[in-house]
mmCIF file of C-alpha atoms in Angstrom:
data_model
loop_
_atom_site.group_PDB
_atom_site.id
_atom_site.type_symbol
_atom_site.label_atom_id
_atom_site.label_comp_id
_atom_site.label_asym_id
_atom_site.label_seq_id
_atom_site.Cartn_x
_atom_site.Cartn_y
_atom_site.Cartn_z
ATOM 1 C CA UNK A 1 0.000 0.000 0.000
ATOM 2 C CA UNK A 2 1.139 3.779 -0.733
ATOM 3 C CA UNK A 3 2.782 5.457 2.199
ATOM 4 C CA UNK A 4 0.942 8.242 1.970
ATOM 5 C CA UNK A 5 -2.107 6.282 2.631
ATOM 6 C CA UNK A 6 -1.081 3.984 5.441
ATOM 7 C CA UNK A 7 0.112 7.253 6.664
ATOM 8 C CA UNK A 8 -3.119 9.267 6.392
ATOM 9 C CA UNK A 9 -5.017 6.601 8.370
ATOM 10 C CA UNK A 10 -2.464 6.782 10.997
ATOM 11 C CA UNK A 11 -2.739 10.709 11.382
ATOM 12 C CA UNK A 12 -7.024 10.053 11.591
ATOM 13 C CA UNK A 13 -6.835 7.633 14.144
ATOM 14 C CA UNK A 14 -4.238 9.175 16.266
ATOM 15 C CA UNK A 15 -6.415 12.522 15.762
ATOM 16 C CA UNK A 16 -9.763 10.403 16.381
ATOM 17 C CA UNK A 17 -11.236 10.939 13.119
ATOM 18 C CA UNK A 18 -14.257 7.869 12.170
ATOM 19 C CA UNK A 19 -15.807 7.732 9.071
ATOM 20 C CA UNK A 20 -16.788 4.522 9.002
ATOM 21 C CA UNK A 21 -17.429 3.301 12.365
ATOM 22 C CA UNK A 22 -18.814 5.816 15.469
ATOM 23 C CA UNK A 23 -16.472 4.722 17.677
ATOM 24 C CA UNK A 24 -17.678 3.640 21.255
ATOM 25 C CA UNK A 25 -18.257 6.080 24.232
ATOM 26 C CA UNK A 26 -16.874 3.778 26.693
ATOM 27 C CA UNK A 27 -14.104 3.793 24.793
ATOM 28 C CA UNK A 28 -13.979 0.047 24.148
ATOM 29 C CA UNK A 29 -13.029 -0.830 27.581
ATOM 30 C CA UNK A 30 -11.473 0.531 31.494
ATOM 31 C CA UNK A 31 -8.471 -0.413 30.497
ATOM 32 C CA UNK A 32 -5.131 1.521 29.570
ATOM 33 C CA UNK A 33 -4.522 2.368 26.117
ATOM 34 C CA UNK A 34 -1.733 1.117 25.508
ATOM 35 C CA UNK A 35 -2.735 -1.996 24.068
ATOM 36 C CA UNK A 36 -4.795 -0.323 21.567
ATOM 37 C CA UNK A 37 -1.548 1.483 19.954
ATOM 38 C CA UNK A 38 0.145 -1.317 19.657
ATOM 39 C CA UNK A 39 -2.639 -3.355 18.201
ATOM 40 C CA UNK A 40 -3.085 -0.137 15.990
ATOM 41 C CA UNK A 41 0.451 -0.619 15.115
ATOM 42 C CA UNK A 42 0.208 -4.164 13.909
ATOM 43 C CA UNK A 43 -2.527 -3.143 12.024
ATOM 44 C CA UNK A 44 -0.752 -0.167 9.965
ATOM 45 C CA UNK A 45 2.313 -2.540 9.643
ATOM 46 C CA UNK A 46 -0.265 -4.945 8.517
ATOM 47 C CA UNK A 47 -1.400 -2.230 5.649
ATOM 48 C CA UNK A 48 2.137 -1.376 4.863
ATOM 49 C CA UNK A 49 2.926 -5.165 3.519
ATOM 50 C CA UNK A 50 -0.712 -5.476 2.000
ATOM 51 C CA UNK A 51 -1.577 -4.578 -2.131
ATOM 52 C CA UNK A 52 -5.211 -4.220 -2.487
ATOM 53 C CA UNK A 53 -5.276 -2.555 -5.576
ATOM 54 C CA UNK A 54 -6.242 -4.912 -8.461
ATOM 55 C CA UNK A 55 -3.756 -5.273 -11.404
ATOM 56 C CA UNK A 56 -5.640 -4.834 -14.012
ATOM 57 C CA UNK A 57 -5.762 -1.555 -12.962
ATOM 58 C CA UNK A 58 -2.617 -0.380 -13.008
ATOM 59 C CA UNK A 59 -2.818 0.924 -16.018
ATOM 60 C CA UNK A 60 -4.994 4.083 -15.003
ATOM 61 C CA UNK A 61 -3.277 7.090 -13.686
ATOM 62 C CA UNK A 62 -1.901 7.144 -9.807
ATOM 63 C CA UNK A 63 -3.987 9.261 -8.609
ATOM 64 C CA UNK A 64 -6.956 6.785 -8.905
ATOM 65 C CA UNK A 65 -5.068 3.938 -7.203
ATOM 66 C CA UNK A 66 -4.300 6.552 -4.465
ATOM 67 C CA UNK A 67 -7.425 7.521 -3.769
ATOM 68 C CA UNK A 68 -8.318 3.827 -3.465
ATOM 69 C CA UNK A 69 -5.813 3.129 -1.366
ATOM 70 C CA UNK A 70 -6.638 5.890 1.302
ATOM 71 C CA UNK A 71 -9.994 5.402 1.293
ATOM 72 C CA UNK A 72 -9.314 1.203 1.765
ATOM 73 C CA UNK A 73 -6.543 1.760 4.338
ATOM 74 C CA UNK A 74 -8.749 4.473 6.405
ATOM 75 C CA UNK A 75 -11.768 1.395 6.053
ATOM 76 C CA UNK A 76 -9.521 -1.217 7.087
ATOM 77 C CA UNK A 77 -7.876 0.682 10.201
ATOM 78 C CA UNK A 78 -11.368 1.657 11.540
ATOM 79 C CA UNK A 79 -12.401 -2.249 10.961
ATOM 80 C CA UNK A 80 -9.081 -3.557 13.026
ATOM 81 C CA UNK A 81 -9.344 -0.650 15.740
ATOM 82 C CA UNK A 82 -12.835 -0.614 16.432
ATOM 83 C CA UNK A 83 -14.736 -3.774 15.087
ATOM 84 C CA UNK A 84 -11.772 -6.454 16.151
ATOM 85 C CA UNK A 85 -9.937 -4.956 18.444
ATOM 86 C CA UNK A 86 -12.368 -3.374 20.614
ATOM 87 C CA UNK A 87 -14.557 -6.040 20.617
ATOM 88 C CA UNK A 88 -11.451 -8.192 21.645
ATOM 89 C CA UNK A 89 -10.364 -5.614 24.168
ATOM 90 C CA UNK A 90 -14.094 -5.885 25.898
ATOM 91 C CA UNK A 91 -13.908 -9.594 26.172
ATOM 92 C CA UNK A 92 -10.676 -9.554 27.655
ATOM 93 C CA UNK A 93 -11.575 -7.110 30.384
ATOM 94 C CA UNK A 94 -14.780 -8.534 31.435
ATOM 95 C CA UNK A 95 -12.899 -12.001 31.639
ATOM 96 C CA UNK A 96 -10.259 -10.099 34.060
ATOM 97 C CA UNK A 97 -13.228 -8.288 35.919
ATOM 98 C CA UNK A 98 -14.928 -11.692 36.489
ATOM 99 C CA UNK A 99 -11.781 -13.610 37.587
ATOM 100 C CA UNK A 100 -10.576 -11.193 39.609
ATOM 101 C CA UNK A 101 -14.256 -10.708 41.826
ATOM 102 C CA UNK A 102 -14.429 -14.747 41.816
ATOM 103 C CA UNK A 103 -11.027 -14.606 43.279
ATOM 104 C CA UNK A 104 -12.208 -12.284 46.400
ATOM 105 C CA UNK A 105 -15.297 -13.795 46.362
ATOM 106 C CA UNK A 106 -17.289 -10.694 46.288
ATOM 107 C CA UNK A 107 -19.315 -8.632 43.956
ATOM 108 C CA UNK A 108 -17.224 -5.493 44.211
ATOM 109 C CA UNK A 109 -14.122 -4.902 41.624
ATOM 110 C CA UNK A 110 -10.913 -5.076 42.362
ATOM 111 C CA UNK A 111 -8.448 -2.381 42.873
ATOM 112 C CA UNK A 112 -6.085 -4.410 40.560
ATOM 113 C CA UNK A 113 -8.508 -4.832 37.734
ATOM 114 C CA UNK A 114 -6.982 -2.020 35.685
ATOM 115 C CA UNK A 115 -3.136 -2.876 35.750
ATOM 116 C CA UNK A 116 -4.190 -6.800 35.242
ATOM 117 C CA UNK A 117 -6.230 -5.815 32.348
ATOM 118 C CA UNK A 118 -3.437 -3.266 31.271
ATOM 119 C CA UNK A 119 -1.230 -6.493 31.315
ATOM 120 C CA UNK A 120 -3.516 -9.369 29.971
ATOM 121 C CA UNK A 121 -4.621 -6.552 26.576
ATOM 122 C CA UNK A 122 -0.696 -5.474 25.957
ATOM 123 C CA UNK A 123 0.526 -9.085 25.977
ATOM 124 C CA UNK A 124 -2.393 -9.934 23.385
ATOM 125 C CA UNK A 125 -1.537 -6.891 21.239
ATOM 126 C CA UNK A 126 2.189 -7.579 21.752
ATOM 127 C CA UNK A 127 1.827 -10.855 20.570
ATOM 128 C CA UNK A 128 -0.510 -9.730 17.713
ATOM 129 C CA UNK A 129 1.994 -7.041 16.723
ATOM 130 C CA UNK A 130 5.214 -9.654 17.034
ATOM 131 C CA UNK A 131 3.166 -12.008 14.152
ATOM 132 C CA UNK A 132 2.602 -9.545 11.590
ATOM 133 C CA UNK A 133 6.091 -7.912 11.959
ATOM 134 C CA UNK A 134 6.976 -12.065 11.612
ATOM 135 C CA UNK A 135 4.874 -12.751 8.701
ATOM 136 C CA UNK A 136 5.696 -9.229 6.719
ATOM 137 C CA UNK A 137 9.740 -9.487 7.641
ATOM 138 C CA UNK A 138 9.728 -6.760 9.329
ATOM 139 C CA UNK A 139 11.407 -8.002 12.501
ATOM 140 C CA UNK A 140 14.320 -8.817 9.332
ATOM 141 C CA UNK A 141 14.634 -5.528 8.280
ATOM 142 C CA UNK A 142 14.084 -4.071 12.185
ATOM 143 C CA UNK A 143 17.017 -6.320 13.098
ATOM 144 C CA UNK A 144 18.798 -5.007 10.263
ATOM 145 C CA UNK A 145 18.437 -1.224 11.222
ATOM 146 C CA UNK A 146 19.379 -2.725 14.853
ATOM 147 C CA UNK A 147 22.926 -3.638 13.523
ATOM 148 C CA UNK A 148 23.635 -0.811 11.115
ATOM 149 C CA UNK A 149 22.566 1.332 13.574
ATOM 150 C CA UNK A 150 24.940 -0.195 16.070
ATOM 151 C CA UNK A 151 27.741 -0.142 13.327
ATOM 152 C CA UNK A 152 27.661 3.805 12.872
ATOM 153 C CA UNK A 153 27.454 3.799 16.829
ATOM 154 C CA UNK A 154 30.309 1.994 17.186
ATOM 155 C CA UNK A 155 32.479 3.702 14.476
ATOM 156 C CA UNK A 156 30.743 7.394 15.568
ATOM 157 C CA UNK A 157 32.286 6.836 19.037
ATOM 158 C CA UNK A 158 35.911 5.738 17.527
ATOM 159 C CA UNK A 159 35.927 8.549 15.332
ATOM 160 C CA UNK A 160 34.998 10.478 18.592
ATOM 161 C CA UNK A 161 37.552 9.135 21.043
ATOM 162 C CA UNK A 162 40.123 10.169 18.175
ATOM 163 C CA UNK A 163 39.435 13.453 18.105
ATOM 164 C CA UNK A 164 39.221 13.877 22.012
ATOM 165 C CA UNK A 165 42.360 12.351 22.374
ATOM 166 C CA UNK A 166 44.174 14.868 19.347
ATOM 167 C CA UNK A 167 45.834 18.262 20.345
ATOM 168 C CA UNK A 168 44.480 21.080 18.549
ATOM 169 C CA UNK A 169 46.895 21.287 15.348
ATOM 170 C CA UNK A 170 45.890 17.736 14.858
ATOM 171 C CA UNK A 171 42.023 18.461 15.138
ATOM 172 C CA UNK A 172 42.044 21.790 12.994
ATOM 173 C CA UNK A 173 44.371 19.478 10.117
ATOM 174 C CA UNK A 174 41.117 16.686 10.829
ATOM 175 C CA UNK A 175 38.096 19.233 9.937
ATOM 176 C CA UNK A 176 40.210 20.747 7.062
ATOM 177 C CA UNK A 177 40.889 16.612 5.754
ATOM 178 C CA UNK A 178 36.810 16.479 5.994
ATOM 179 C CA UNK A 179 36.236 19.936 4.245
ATOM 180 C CA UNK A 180 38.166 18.505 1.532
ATOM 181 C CA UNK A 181 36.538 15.260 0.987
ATOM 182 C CA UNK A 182 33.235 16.842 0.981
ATOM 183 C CA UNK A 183 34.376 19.335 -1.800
ATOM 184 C CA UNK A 184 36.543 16.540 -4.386
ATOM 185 C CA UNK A 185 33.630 14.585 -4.892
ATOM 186 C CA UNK A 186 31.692 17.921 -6.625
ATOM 187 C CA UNK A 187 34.306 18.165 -8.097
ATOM 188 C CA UNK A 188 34.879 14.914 -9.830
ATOM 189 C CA UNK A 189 31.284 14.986 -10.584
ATOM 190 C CA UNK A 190 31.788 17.772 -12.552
ATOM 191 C CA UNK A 191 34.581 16.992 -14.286
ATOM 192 C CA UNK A 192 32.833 13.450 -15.792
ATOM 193 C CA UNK A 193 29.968 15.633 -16.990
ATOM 194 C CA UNK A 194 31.993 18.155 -18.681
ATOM 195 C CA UNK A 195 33.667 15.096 -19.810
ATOM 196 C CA UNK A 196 30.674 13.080 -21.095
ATOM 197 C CA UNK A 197 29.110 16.369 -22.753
ATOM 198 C CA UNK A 198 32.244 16.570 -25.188
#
């Protein structure tokens, strides 16, 4: 799906914007919210990975299979938020609520009702979230930013340490070095065009 529409779905239901759906006044359940953004963000990753547009359309101009697309990925968030996951959310709670009053054997809710639920909806969402990012690789390519962002880490703080440990001929000679290189590759760019045009 288009970016820009995965995107646009995000910004309405961060901003609370239904369409499709009126969205419940108890909002879906006592319990935190948490779960519900991460179950929102298994469904967006969900959309990310998904191509709904038919191919025998793909001839027509973009802006058609745009408009499509925003209009599908708006419908499908508002179907995963509020249809599934709030429905899911309710069950869960009420199962929580009951368990925890047949455990003090009482009628009155527990105190501990909210964090337990808290728990119990984040581990379902978690787990929910963990299987797309499984099935759409992207716990492959979150590993990979993991370790190319730990490469320039690692050679950010040698480059670092360097320059700490250099007196201050040897640092002014460093950033003159890196003014340099920043300037000869303009220039060699340059020089192949001028090249390639005669």
């Amino acid at each position: 799906m288009e970016n820009l529409a995965v995107g646009l779905a995000a910004f309405f239901q961060l901003m609370g914007c239904y369409f499709f759906f009126a969205q419940p006044e108890d909002c879906c359940s006592p319990a935190p919210d948490l779960a519900s953004w991460i179950f929102l963000a298994a469904t967006l990753c969900f959309l990310w990975d998904t191509s709904i547009y038919p191919r025998r359309f793909m001839h027509m101009a973009r802006f058609w299979r745009l408009i499509v697309e925003i209009v599908a990925a708006i419908f499908l968030t508002e179907v995963g938020t509020i249809i599934i996951w709030c429905g899911l959310e309710r069950l869960l709670f009420c199962l929580t609520d009951e368990l925890m009053k047949f455990m003090h054997n009482g009628c009155q809710t527990s105190p501990y009702v909210y964090w337990l639920s808290g728990l119990i909806t984040s581990l379902v969402s978690g787990a929910v979230l963990w299987y797309v990012l499984e099935a759409t690789d992207g716990m492959y390519y979150i590993m990979k930013f993991g370790r190319e962002l730990k490469t320039t880490m690692k050679v950010s703080w040698r480059m670092l340490r360097c320059y700490i440990n250099m007196n201050m001929r040897d640092r002014r000679r460093a950033l003159k070095v890196c003014q340099l290189a920043r300037k000869m590759p303009k220039r060699k760019c340059c020089q192949s065009d001028r090249d390639s045009c005669e």
